[in-house]
CSV table of C-alpha atoms and ligand atoms in Angstrom, one decimal:
chain,number,residue,atom,x,y,z
A,1,MET,CA,-22.1,0.2,-36.4
A,2,THR,CA,-20.3,0.7,-33.1
A,3,GLU,CA,-17.1,-1.3,-32.5
A,4,HIS,CA,-17.0,-2.8,-29.0
A,5,PRO,CA,-13.6,-3.4,-27.5
A,6,GLN,CA,-12.8,-7.0,-27.0
A,7,ARG,CA,-13.5,-8.3,-23.5
A,8,VAL,CA,-10.7,-9.9,-21.6
A,9,ALA,CA,-11.1,-13.0,-19.4
A,10,ILE,CA,-8.8,-14.8,-17.0
A,11,VAL,CA,-9.3,-18.5,-16.4
A,12,THR,CA,-7.1,-20.0,-13.7
A,13,GLY,CA,-6.0,-23.6,-13.9
A,14,ALA,CA,-6.8,-23.5,-17.6
A,15,ALA,CA,-3.9,-25.6,-18.8
A,16,ARG,CA,-6.2,-28.6,-18.8
A,17,GLY,CA,-9.6,-30.0,-17.9
A,18,ILE,CA,-12.6,-27.9,-17.2
A,19,GLY,CA,-10.5,-24.7,-17.2
A,20,ALA,CA,-9.0,-25.4,-20.7
A,21,ALA,CA,-12.5,-26.1,-22.0
A,22,THR,CA,-13.8,-22.9,-20.4
A,23,ALA,CA,-11.0,-20.9,-21.9
A,24,LEU,CA,-11.6,-22.3,-25.4
A,25,ARG,CA,-15.3,-21.6,-25.1
A,26,LEU,CA,-14.8,-18.0,-24.0
A,27,ALA,CA,-12.3,-17.5,-26.8
A,28,ALA,CA,-14.8,-18.9,-29.3
A,29,ASP,CA,-17.3,-16.4,-27.9
A,30,GLY,CA,-14.9,-13.6,-28.9
A,31,LEU,CA,-13.1,-12.8,-25.7
A,32,ALA,CA,-9.3,-12.6,-25.3
A,33,VAL,CA,-8.4,-15.2,-22.8
A,34,ALA,CA,-5.5,-15.3,-20.3
A,35,VAL,CA,-4.7,-18.9,-19.3
A,36,VAL,CA,-3.2,-18.7,-15.9
A,37,ASP,CA,-1.7,-21.9,-14.5
A,38,LEU,CA,1.0,-23.3,-12.4
A,39,GLU,CA,2.1,-25.3,-15.4
A,40,ALA,CA,3.3,-22.6,-17.9
A,41,ALA,CA,4.2,-25.1,-20.7
A,42,ALA,CA,0.8,-26.7,-20.6
A,43,ALA,CA,-0.9,-23.3,-20.4
A,44,LYS,CA,0.9,-22.5,-23.7
A,45,GLU,CA,-0.8,-25.5,-25.3
A,46,THR,CA,-4.2,-24.2,-24.4
A,47,VAL,CA,-3.3,-20.9,-25.9
A,48,GLY,CA,-2.1,-22.7,-29.0
A,49,ALA,CA,-5.5,-24.3,-29.3
A,50,ILE,CA,-7.2,-20.9,-28.8
A,51,GLU,CA,-5.0,-19.4,-31.5
A,52,ALA,CA,-5.5,-22.3,-33.9
A,53,ALA,CA,-9.2,-21.7,-33.7
A,54,GLY,CA,-8.7,-18.0,-34.6
A,55,GLY,CA,-8.8,-16.6,-31.0
A,56,ARG,CA,-6.5,-14.5,-28.9
A,57,GLY,CA,-4.9,-15.8,-25.8
A,58,LEU,CA,-2.0,-15.4,-23.4
A,59,ALA,CA,-0.3,-18.0,-21.3
A,60,VAL,CA,0.8,-16.9,-17.8
A,61,GLY,CA,2.6,-19.2,-15.4
A,62,ALA,CA,1.6,-18.4,-11.8
A,63,ASP,CA,0.7,-19.9,-8.5
A,64,VAL,CA,-2.7,-18.5,-7.6
A,65,SER,CA,-2.0,-19.0,-3.9
A,66,ASP,CA,1.0,-16.6,-4.1
A,67,ALA,CA,0.1,-12.9,-3.7
A,68,GLU,CA,3.1,-11.6,-5.5
A,69,GLN,CA,2.6,-13.9,-8.5
A,70,VAL,CA,-1.1,-13.1,-8.6
A,71,THR,CA,-0.4,-9.4,-8.7
A,72,ALA,CA,2.3,-9.8,-11.4
A,73,ALA,CA,0.0,-12.1,-13.5
A,74,VAL,CA,-2.9,-9.7,-13.5
A,75,GLU,CA,-0.7,-6.8,-14.3
A,76,ARG,CA,0.7,-8.7,-17.3
A,77,VAL,CA,-2.8,-9.6,-18.5
A,78,ALA,CA,-3.9,-6.0,-18.3
A,79,ALA,CA,-0.7,-4.8,-20.2
A,80,ASP,CA,-0.8,-7.5,-22.9
A,81,LEU,CA,-4.5,-8.2,-23.5
A,82,GLY,CA,-6.3,-5.3,-21.8
A,83,ALA,CA,-8.1,-4.9,-18.5
A,84,PRO,CA,-9.7,-8.2,-17.4
A,85,THR,CA,-13.4,-8.0,-16.6
A,86,VAL,CA,-14.2,-11.7,-16.6
A,87,LEU,CA,-12.6,-14.1,-14.0
A,88,VAL,CA,-13.1,-17.8,-13.7
A,89,ASN,CA,-11.5,-19.1,-10.5
A,90,ASN,CA,-11.1,-22.7,-11.6
A,91,ALA,CA,-7.6,-23.7,-10.4
A,92,GLY,CA,-7.9,-26.7,-8.1
A,93,VAL,CA,-6.2,-29.6,-6.4
A,94,THR,CA,-7.3,-32.5,-4.3
A,95,ARG,CA,-5.4,-34.1,-1.4
A,96,ASP,CA,-8.0,-36.7,-0.4
A,97,ASN,CA,-7.7,-38.8,2.7
A,98,LEU,CA,-9.9,-39.9,5.6
A,99,LEU,CA,-9.8,-37.4,8.4
A,100,PHE,CA,-7.6,-39.4,10.7
A,101,ARG,CA,-5.0,-39.7,8.0
A,102,MET,CA,-5.2,-36.1,6.6
A,103,THR,CA,-2.1,-34.1,7.2
A,104,GLU,CA,-1.9,-30.4,7.9
A,105,GLN,CA,-0.2,-30.0,4.6
A,106,ASP,CA,-3.1,-31.8,2.8
A,107,TRP,CA,-5.4,-29.3,4.5
A,108,ASP,CA,-3.3,-26.2,3.8
A,109,THR,CA,-2.6,-27.0,0.2
A,110,VAL,CA,-6.3,-27.4,-0.7
A,111,MET,CA,-7.3,-24.3,1.2
A,112,GLY,CA,-4.4,-22.4,-0.4
A,113,VAL,CA,-5.4,-23.1,-4.0
A,114,HIS,CA,-9.2,-23.0,-3.8
A,115,LEU,CA,-9.8,-20.3,-1.1
A,116,ARG,CA,-6.7,-18.2,-0.8
A,117,GLY,CA,-6.2,-18.5,-4.6
A,118,SER,CA,-9.7,-17.3,-5.4
A,119,PHE,CA,-9.5,-14.5,-2.9
A,120,LEU,CA,-6.1,-13.2,-4.2
A,121,MET,CA,-7.2,-13.4,-7.9
A,122,THR,CA,-10.6,-11.8,-7.2
A,123,ARG,CA,-9.0,-9.0,-5.1
A,124,ALA,CA,-6.5,-8.3,-7.9
A,125,VAL,CA,-9.0,-8.3,-10.8
A,126,GLN,CA,-12.0,-6.5,-9.2
A,127,GLN,CA,-10.3,-3.1,-9.5
A,128,HIS,CA,-10.5,-3.5,-13.3
A,129,MET,CA,-14.1,-4.6,-13.1
A,130,VAL,CA,-15.1,-1.7,-10.8
A,131,GLU,CA,-13.4,0.8,-13.1
A,132,ALA,CA,-15.3,-0.7,-16.1
A,133,ARG,CA,-18.5,-0.8,-14.1
A,134,TRP,CA,-18.9,-4.3,-15.4
A,135,GLY,CA,-17.6,-7.7,-14.5
A,136,ARG,CA,-18.4,-11.4,-14.3
A,137,ILE,CA,-16.9,-13.7,-11.7
A,138,VAL,CA,-17.4,-17.5,-11.8
A,139,ASN,CA,-16.1,-19.7,-9.0
A,140,LEU,CA,-15.8,-23.4,-9.3
A,141,SER,CA,-17.4,-25.1,-6.3
A,142,SER,CA,-18.4,-28.8,-6.4
A,143,THR,CA,-21.2,-31.2,-5.3
A,144,SER,CA,-18.6,-32.2,-2.7
A,145,ALA,CA,-19.4,-28.9,-0.9
A,146,LEU,CA,-22.2,-30.8,0.7
A,147,GLY,CA,-19.8,-33.3,2.2
A,148,ASN,CA,-17.9,-36.3,0.7
A,149,ARG,CA,-16.0,-39.1,2.4
A,150,GLY,CA,-12.3,-38.6,2.2
A,151,GLN,CA,-12.6,-34.9,1.3
A,152,ALA,CA,-12.9,-32.9,4.5
A,153,ASN,CA,-10.4,-30.4,3.1
A,154,TYR,CA,-11.9,-30.2,-0.4
A,155,SER,CA,-15.6,-30.1,0.8
A,156,ALA,CA,-14.8,-27.3,3.3
A,157,ALA,CA,-13.0,-25.3,0.6
A,158,LYS,CA,-15.8,-25.8,-1.9
A,159,ALA,CA,-18.4,-24.8,0.7
A,160,GLY,CA,-16.3,-21.8,1.6
A,161,LEU,CA,-16.2,-20.7,-2.0
A,162,GLN,CA,-20.0,-20.5,-2.0
A,163,GLY,CA,-20.0,-18.1,1.0
A,164,PHE,CA,-17.2,-16.2,-0.7
A,165,THR,CA,-19.2,-16.0,-3.9
A,166,LYS,CA,-22.3,-14.7,-2.2
A,167,THR,CA,-20.3,-12.0,-0.4
A,168,LEU,CA,-18.7,-10.9,-3.7
A,169,ALA,CA,-22.2,-10.5,-5.2
A,170,ILE,CA,-23.3,-8.4,-2.2
A,171,GLU,CA,-20.2,-6.2,-2.2
A,172,LEU,CA,-19.6,-5.8,-6.0
A,173,GLY,CA,-23.2,-6.0,-7.4
A,174,ARG,CA,-23.5,-2.2,-7.2
A,175,PHE,CA,-20.7,-1.9,-9.8
A,176,GLY,CA,-22.4,-4.1,-12.4
A,177,ILE,CA,-20.4,-7.1,-11.4
A,178,THR,CA,-22.1,-10.5,-11.0
A,179,ALA,CA,-20.6,-13.4,-9.0
A,180,ASN,CA,-21.7,-17.0,-9.4
A,181,ALA,CA,-20.6,-20.4,-8.2
A,182,ILE,CA,-21.1,-23.5,-10.2
A,183,ALA,CA,-21.0,-26.9,-8.6
A,184,PRO,CA,-20.2,-29.8,-11.0
A,185,GLY,CA,-20.4,-33.4,-10.1
A,186,PHE,CA,-17.5,-35.7,-11.2
A,187,SER,CA,-16.2,-35.1,-14.7
A,188,ARG,CA,-13.0,-35.8,-16.5
A,189,ALA,CA,-11.6,-35.1,-20.0
A,190,THR,CA,-12.4,-37.8,-22.6
B,201,LIG,N1,-13.4,-32.7,-12.5
B,201,LIG,C1,-14.3,-32.8,-11.6
B,201,LIG,O1,-15.0,-33.9,-11.5
B,201,LIG,C2,-14.8,-31.6,-10.8
B,201,LIG,C3,-16.0,-31.7,-10.1
B,201,LIG,C4,-16.4,-30.6,-9.4
B,201,LIG,C5,-15.6,-29.5,-9.3
B,201,LIG,N2,-14.4,-29.5,-10.0
B,201,LIG,C6,-13.5,-28.3,-9.9
B,201,LIG,O2,-13.3,-27.7,-11.2
B,201,LIG,C7,-12.0,-27.2,-11.2
B,201,LIG,C8,-11.3,-27.8,-12.4
B,201,LIG,O3,-11.2,-29.2,-12.2
B,201,LIG,P1,-10.5,-30.2,-13.2
B,201,LIG,O4,-10.9,-31.5,-12.9
B,201,LIG,O5,-10.6,-29.7,-14.6
B,201,LIG,O6,-9.0,-30.0,-12.6
B,201,LIG,P2,-7.6,-30.5,-13.3
B,201,LIG,O7,-6.8,-31.1,-12.1
B,201,LIG,O8,-7.7,-31.2,-14.5
B,201,LIG,O9,-6.9,-29.1,-13.6
B,201,LIG,C9,-6.6,-28.2,-12.6
B,201,LIG,C10,-5.6,-27.1,-13.1
B,201,LIG,O10,-5.3,-26.2,-12.0
B,201,LIG,C11,-3.9,-26.0,-12.0
B,201,LIG,N3,-3.5,-25.6,-10.7
B,201,LIG,C12,-3.4,-26.3,-9.6
B,201,LIG,N4,-2.9,-25.6,-8.6
B,201,LIG,C13,-2.7,-24.4,-9.1
B,201,LIG,C14,-2.2,-23.2,-8.5
B,201,LIG,N5,-1.8,-23.1,-7.2
B,201,LIG,N6,-2.0,-22.1,-9.3
B,201,LIG,C15,-2.4,-22.1,-10.6
B,201,LIG,N7,-2.9,-23.2,-11.2
B,201,LIG,C16,-3.0,-24.3,-10.4
B,201,LIG,C17,-3.3,-27.3,-12.5
B,201,LIG,O11,-2.0,-27.1,-13.0
B,201,LIG,C18,-4.3,-27.8,-13.5
B,201,LIG,O12,-3.9,-27.3,-14.8
B,201,LIG,C19,-11.4,-27.4,-9.9
B,201,LIG,O13,-11.6,-26.2,-9.1
B,201,LIG,C20,-12.1,-28.5,-9.3
B,201,LIG,O14,-12.1,-28.6,-7.9
B,201,LIG,C21,-13.9,-30.5,-10.7
């Protein structure tokens, strides 16, 4: 029987919520999972849950909208767990407000985490996927991509992620890399 090396996944924003559930599921499926989150202490809790279930994880504190932190985080994952070939761009924030009350900071923060963060993470990880001639990228969009009152910033970012995803599929498909976006409706941890 041939032994396959363990695949390595990065899930951003996996300290809690949908990201934590995704990280746990990938670990249960046999992948080593890097939990990348702004909140390093909470990321460690997700890794604790992964390890308690017999999996392998690594907590990495990083802001996905910061290019230097992203580079350092991906290098650390590659060094400690192995080359990442699965990426879930899940980290997210909301700064909801009606348009006339929405500040530039509200706009920039949401764009920074969802769009710039997904761009930076994907750019850093794709080199490992291209080298492996295999990769899986999943971007978290939302039903709000179609428009939602009080969410001009968030809906624009989530719609933008769909164009980003399609472009990744076009550019990276030839290397055995798939890119998909999923668009959940409202959900919260029970
Ligand atoms: N919960 C929903 O109803 C819902 C619906 C549709 C889409 N989504 C999307 O799914 C994803 C997860 O949603 P959730 O509700 O689980 O979110 P959540 O708020 O529970 O968790 C988001 C995580 O992202 C982390 N994060 C925020 N900014 C970051 C940054 N700059 N760098 C690194 N980590 C950062 C936070 O620390 C947090 O752990 C988001 O992209 C969200 O927009 C959520």
